[in-house]
mmCIF file of C-alpha atoms in Angstrom:
data_model
loop_
_atom_site.group_PDB
_atom_site.id
_atom_site.type_symbol
_atom_site.label_atom_id
_atom_site.label_comp_id
_atom_site.label_asym_id
_atom_site.label_seq_id
_atom_site.Cartn_x
_atom_site.Cartn_y
_atom_site.Cartn_z
ATOM 1 C CA MET A 16 -8.201 -47.015 20.791
ATOM 2 C CA ALA A 17 -7.605 -46.044 17.162
ATOM 3 C CA THR A 18 -6.329 -42.599 16.329
ATOM 4 C CA ALA A 19 -7.942 -40.627 13.544
ATOM 5 C CA VAL A 20 -5.744 -40.283 10.495
ATOM 6 C CA ARG A 21 -5.086 -36.633 9.726
ATOM 7 C CA PRO A 22 -4.923 -35.606 6.092
ATOM 8 C CA ASN A 23 -1.589 -34.541 4.618
ATOM 9 C CA LEU A 24 -2.372 -30.841 4.435
ATOM 10 C CA GLU A 25 0.697 -29.845 2.443
ATOM 11 C CA ALA A 26 -0.216 -32.270 -0.347
ATOM 12 C CA SER A 27 -3.874 -31.172 -0.431
ATOM 13 C CA SER A 28 -5.217 -28.840 -3.100
ATOM 14 C CA ASP A 29 -6.626 -25.442 -2.125
ATOM 15 C CA ARG A 30 -10.164 -26.717 -2.642
ATOM 16 C CA GLU A 31 -9.453 -29.755 -0.453
ATOM 17 C CA LEU A 32 -8.027 -27.505 2.256
ATOM 18 C CA LEU A 33 -11.054 -25.234 2.182
ATOM 19 C CA ALA A 34 -13.400 -28.228 2.326
ATOM 20 C CA ALA A 35 -11.371 -29.736 5.186
ATOM 21 C CA HIS A 36 -11.559 -26.440 7.063
ATOM 22 C CA ALA A 37 -15.323 -26.270 6.533
ATOM 23 C CA ALA A 38 -15.536 -29.862 7.828
ATOM 24 C CA GLY A 39 -13.676 -28.918 11.002
ATOM 25 C CA GLU A 40 -10.009 -29.690 10.279
ATOM 26 C CA ARG A 41 -8.376 -27.118 12.520
ATOM 27 C CA ASP A 42 -5.071 -26.674 10.639
ATOM 28 C CA ALA A 43 -6.437 -26.638 7.091
ATOM 29 C CA PHE A 44 -7.098 -22.905 6.898
ATOM 30 C CA ALA A 45 -3.671 -22.107 8.353
ATOM 31 C CA GLU A 46 -2.061 -24.103 5.528
ATOM 32 C CA LEU A 47 -4.237 -22.327 2.974
ATOM 33 C CA PHE A 48 -3.248 -18.948 4.377
ATOM 34 C CA ARG A 49 0.439 -19.943 4.487
ATOM 35 C CA ARG A 50 0.299 -20.723 0.770
ATOM 36 C CA HIS A 51 -1.274 -17.448 -0.252
ATOM 37 C CA ARG A 52 -0.281 -14.882 2.390
ATOM 38 C CA ASP A 53 2.507 -13.248 0.353
ATOM 39 C CA HIS A 54 0.272 -12.794 -2.679
ATOM 40 C CA LEU A 55 -2.627 -11.522 -0.562
ATOM 41 C CA TYR A 56 -0.421 -9.080 1.315
ATOM 42 C CA GLN A 57 0.994 -7.727 -1.972
ATOM 43 C CA VAL A 58 -2.532 -7.252 -3.294
ATOM 44 C CA ALA A 59 -3.452 -5.330 -0.144
ATOM 45 C CA ARG A 60 -0.240 -3.299 -0.202
ATOM 46 C CA ARG A 61 -0.938 -2.204 -3.779
ATOM 47 C CA THR A 62 -4.530 -1.312 -2.925
ATOM 48 C CA CYS A 63 -4.245 0.369 0.486
ATOM 49 C CA PRO A 64 -2.555 3.708 1.057
ATOM 50 C CA THR A 65 -0.541 2.515 4.076
ATOM 51 C CA GLN A 66 1.177 -0.627 5.261
ATOM 52 C CA VAL A 67 -0.962 -0.684 8.401
ATOM 53 C CA ASP A 68 -4.146 -0.520 6.345
ATOM 54 C CA ALA A 69 -2.855 -3.347 4.145
ATOM 55 C CA GLU A 70 -2.054 -5.548 7.137
ATOM 56 C CA ASP A 71 -5.396 -4.833 8.759
ATOM 57 C CA SER A 72 -7.245 -5.492 5.503
ATOM 58 C CA VAL A 73 -5.570 -8.887 5.062
ATOM 59 C CA GLN A 74 -6.431 -9.772 8.648
ATOM 60 C CA GLU A 75 -10.072 -8.739 8.208
ATOM 61 C CA ALA A 76 -10.279 -10.594 4.896
ATOM 62 C CA MET A 77 -8.856 -13.805 6.346
ATOM 63 C CA LEU A 78 -11.284 -13.670 9.256
ATOM 64 C CA SER A 79 -14.120 -13.265 6.781
ATOM 65 C CA ALA A 80 -12.841 -16.137 4.607
ATOM 66 C CA HIS A 81 -12.372 -18.311 7.712
ATOM 67 C CA ARG A 82 -15.943 -17.700 8.827
ATOM 68 C CA ASN A 83 -17.501 -18.045 5.367
ATOM 69 C CA ALA A 84 -15.494 -20.989 3.993
ATOM 70 C CA ALA A 85 -18.543 -23.236 3.954
ATOM 71 C CA GLY A 86 -20.220 -20.758 1.586
ATOM 72 C CA PHE A 87 -17.488 -21.105 -1.072
ATOM 73 C CA ARG A 88 -19.385 -22.093 -4.236
ATOM 74 C CA GLY A 89 -16.396 -23.185 -6.271
ATOM 75 C CA ASP A 90 -17.125 -20.828 -9.195
ATOM 76 C CA ALA A 91 -13.511 -19.670 -9.123
ATOM 77 C CA GLU A 92 -10.193 -20.891 -7.816
ATOM 78 C CA VAL A 93 -9.690 -20.555 -4.069
ATOM 79 C CA ARG A 94 -6.818 -18.113 -4.648
ATOM 80 C CA SER A 95 -9.095 -15.892 -6.759
ATOM 81 C CA TRP A 96 -11.787 -16.079 -4.085
ATOM 82 C CA LEU A 97 -9.278 -15.019 -1.394
ATOM 83 C CA HIS A 98 -7.928 -12.291 -3.687
ATOM 84 C CA ARG A 99 -11.417 -10.845 -4.152
ATOM 85 C CA ILE A 100 -12.088 -10.919 -0.393
ATOM 86 C CA VAL A 101 -8.825 -9.030 0.272
ATOM 87 C CA VAL A 102 -9.583 -6.396 -2.385
ATOM 88 C CA ASN A 103 -13.076 -5.889 -0.938
ATOM 89 C CA ALA A 104 -11.617 -5.552 2.579
ATOM 90 C CA CYS A 105 -9.147 -2.956 1.288
ATOM 91 C CA LEU A 106 -11.857 -0.954 -0.456
ATOM 92 C CA ASP A 107 -14.029 -1.081 2.678
ATOM 93 C CA ARG A 108 -11.124 0.209 4.761
ATOM 94 C CA ILE A 109 -10.415 3.017 2.294
ATOM 95 C CA ARG A 110 -14.094 4.053 2.374
ATOM 96 C CA ARG A 111 -14.154 3.953 6.177
ATOM 97 C CA ASN A 112 -11.004 6.065 6.379
ATOM 98 C CA LYS A 113 -12.534 8.689 4.073
ATOM 99 C CA LEU A 114 -15.698 8.865 6.146
ATOM 100 C CA ARG A 115 -13.974 9.274 9.495
ATOM 101 C CA THR A 116 -13.196 12.930 9.970
ATOM 102 C CA THR A 117 -11.181 14.250 12.842
ATOM 103 C CA VAL A 118 -12.412 16.741 15.388
ATOM 104 C CA PRO A 119 -9.999 19.639 15.952
ATOM 105 C CA LEU A 120 -8.760 20.082 19.503
ATOM 106 C CA THR A 121 -8.478 23.844 19.188
ATOM 107 C CA GLU A 122 -11.060 26.360 18.096
ATOM 108 C CA ASP A 123 -8.835 28.169 15.582
ATOM 109 C CA LYS A 124 -9.332 25.595 12.813
ATOM 110 C CA ALA A 125 -12.863 24.475 13.630
ATOM 111 C CA ASP A 126 -14.110 24.915 10.044
ATOM 112 C CA GLU A 127 -11.291 22.867 8.513
ATOM 113 C CA HIS A 128 -12.195 19.274 7.645
ATOM 114 C CA ARG A 129 -9.485 16.620 7.746
ATOM 115 C CA TYR A 130 -9.385 12.912 7.177
ATOM 116 C CA ASP A 131 -7.653 10.539 9.562
ATOM 117 C CA ARG A 132 -5.179 9.298 6.979
ATOM 118 C CA ASP A 133 -4.066 12.721 5.690
ATOM 119 C CA ASP A 134 -0.869 12.624 7.760
ATOM 120 C CA TYR A 135 -0.058 9.119 6.572
ATOM 121 C CA ALA A 136 -0.731 9.988 2.955
ATOM 122 C CA ALA A 137 1.476 13.064 3.236
ATOM 123 C CA LEU A 138 4.249 11.004 4.804
ATOM 124 C CA GLU A 139 3.965 8.354 2.117
ATOM 125 C CA ALA A 140 4.070 11.017 -0.608
ATOM 126 C CA THR A 141 7.139 12.586 1.003
ATOM 127 C CA LEU A 142 8.900 9.228 1.094
ATOM 128 C CA LEU A 143 8.054 8.590 -2.567
ATOM 129 C CA VAL A 144 9.311 12.024 -3.619
ATOM 130 C CA ASP A 145 12.495 11.649 -1.544
ATOM 131 C CA ALA A 146 13.203 8.267 -3.109
ATOM 132 C CA ALA A 147 12.544 9.671 -6.588
ATOM 133 C CA LEU A 148 14.840 12.633 -5.972
ATOM 134 C CA PHE A 149 17.704 10.263 -5.224
ATOM 135 C CA THR A 150 17.297 8.654 -8.649
ATOM 136 C CA LEU A 151 18.408 11.959 -10.188
ATOM 137 C CA PRO A 152 22.031 12.841 -10.911
ATOM 138 C CA ASP A 153 23.495 14.944 -8.086
ATOM 139 C CA GLU A 154 23.726 18.184 -10.078
ATOM 140 C CA GLN A 155 20.075 17.960 -11.212
ATOM 141 C CA ARG A 156 18.855 17.065 -7.719
ATOM 142 C CA THR A 157 20.704 19.954 -6.013
ATOM 143 C CA ALA A 158 19.405 22.493 -8.541
ATOM 144 C CA LEU A 159 15.826 21.241 -8.286
ATOM 145 C CA VAL A 160 15.879 21.078 -4.483
ATOM 146 C CA ALA A 161 17.288 24.608 -4.269
ATOM 147 C CA VAL A 162 14.570 26.029 -6.506
ATOM 148 C CA GLU A 163 11.523 23.887 -5.680
ATOM 149 C CA LEU A 164 12.007 22.869 -2.066
ATOM 150 C CA HIS A 165 14.075 25.747 -0.680
ATOM 151 C CA GLY A 166 12.222 28.369 -2.711
ATOM 152 C CA LEU A 167 15.291 30.088 -4.123
ATOM 153 C CA THR A 168 15.007 32.095 -7.306
ATOM 154 C CA ILE A 169 16.999 30.918 -10.326
ATOM 155 C CA ALA A 170 19.492 33.732 -9.688
ATOM 156 C CA GLU A 171 19.875 32.836 -5.987
ATOM 157 C CA ALA A 172 20.296 29.132 -6.775
ATOM 158 C CA ALA A 173 22.892 29.947 -9.451
ATOM 159 C CA GLU A 174 24.837 32.110 -7.005
ATOM 160 C CA ARG A 175 24.778 29.501 -4.205
ATOM 161 C CA LEU A 176 25.654 26.626 -6.534
ATOM 162 C CA GLY A 177 28.321 28.656 -8.353
ATOM 163 C CA ILE A 178 26.898 27.986 -11.817
ATOM 164 C CA PRO A 179 25.233 30.137 -14.510
ATOM 165 C CA GLU A 180 21.472 30.773 -14.320
ATOM 166 C CA GLY A 181 20.913 28.975 -17.619
ATOM 167 C CA THR A 182 22.541 25.865 -16.168
ATOM 168 C CA VAL A 183 20.190 25.965 -13.173
ATOM 169 C CA LYS A 184 17.199 26.242 -15.520
ATOM 170 C CA SER A 185 18.322 23.357 -17.721
ATOM 171 C CA ARG A 186 19.169 21.114 -14.768
ATOM 172 C CA CYS A 187 15.774 21.790 -13.209
ATOM 173 C CA ALA A 188 14.014 21.099 -16.508
ATOM 174 C CA ARG A 189 15.868 17.800 -17.005
ATOM 175 C CA ALA A 190 15.184 16.823 -13.373
ATOM 176 C CA ARG A 191 11.463 17.511 -13.785
ATOM 177 C CA GLN A 192 11.381 15.386 -16.949
ATOM 178 C CA ARG A 193 13.133 12.500 -15.205
ATOM 179 C CA LEU A 194 10.801 12.732 -12.206
ATOM 180 C CA ALA A 195 7.748 12.780 -14.474
ATOM 181 C CA ALA A 196 9.019 9.675 -16.264
ATOM 182 C CA HIS A 197 9.821 8.013 -12.939
ATOM 183 C CA PHE A 198 6.334 8.581 -11.527
ATOM 184 C CA GLN A 199 4.674 7.624 -14.802
ATOM 185 C CA ALA A 200 6.619 4.336 -14.768
ATOM 186 C CA MET A 201 5.483 3.738 -11.164
ATOM 187 C CA ASN A 202 1.848 4.143 -12.184
ATOM 188 C CA ASN A 203 2.080 1.704 -15.083
#
């Protein structure tokens, strides 16, 4: 009895892998995913607000690509096709998250509307701000935290830090400028 010769999947091109998968080769799609998973996850991570959403979006996208591989027209590279499917899955997830409102458990805030991901977005923002604060020099960070996060007046912050009020003002101003530049660089 002759055994069927299996194709060398690692040496196959992306198009060959997709065609092999569509023809029933059971390991072809796994090899295709292995090649592109890091890129696809990074695309999702940049698009989705949370890591969980990114992971779920990649999973949904790969299931969609797995099911619809036979419909690949070849107008673009396979990687571009997968990229587009991941971006669409991310955007769908973001839309779904915005549409799903929570129902308050208590009556006191019944009129307040919230979105499921508000807590996650707030946590992510807090982590970003905390990380940015630690890029500041110590003296700027302590002055800014005292004034902005602890709510001290300039005079109170100056007294607690043992420095003149003008120094507190200038340190806060420089810290705000550095943070603005930091966040602007993140968005570019």
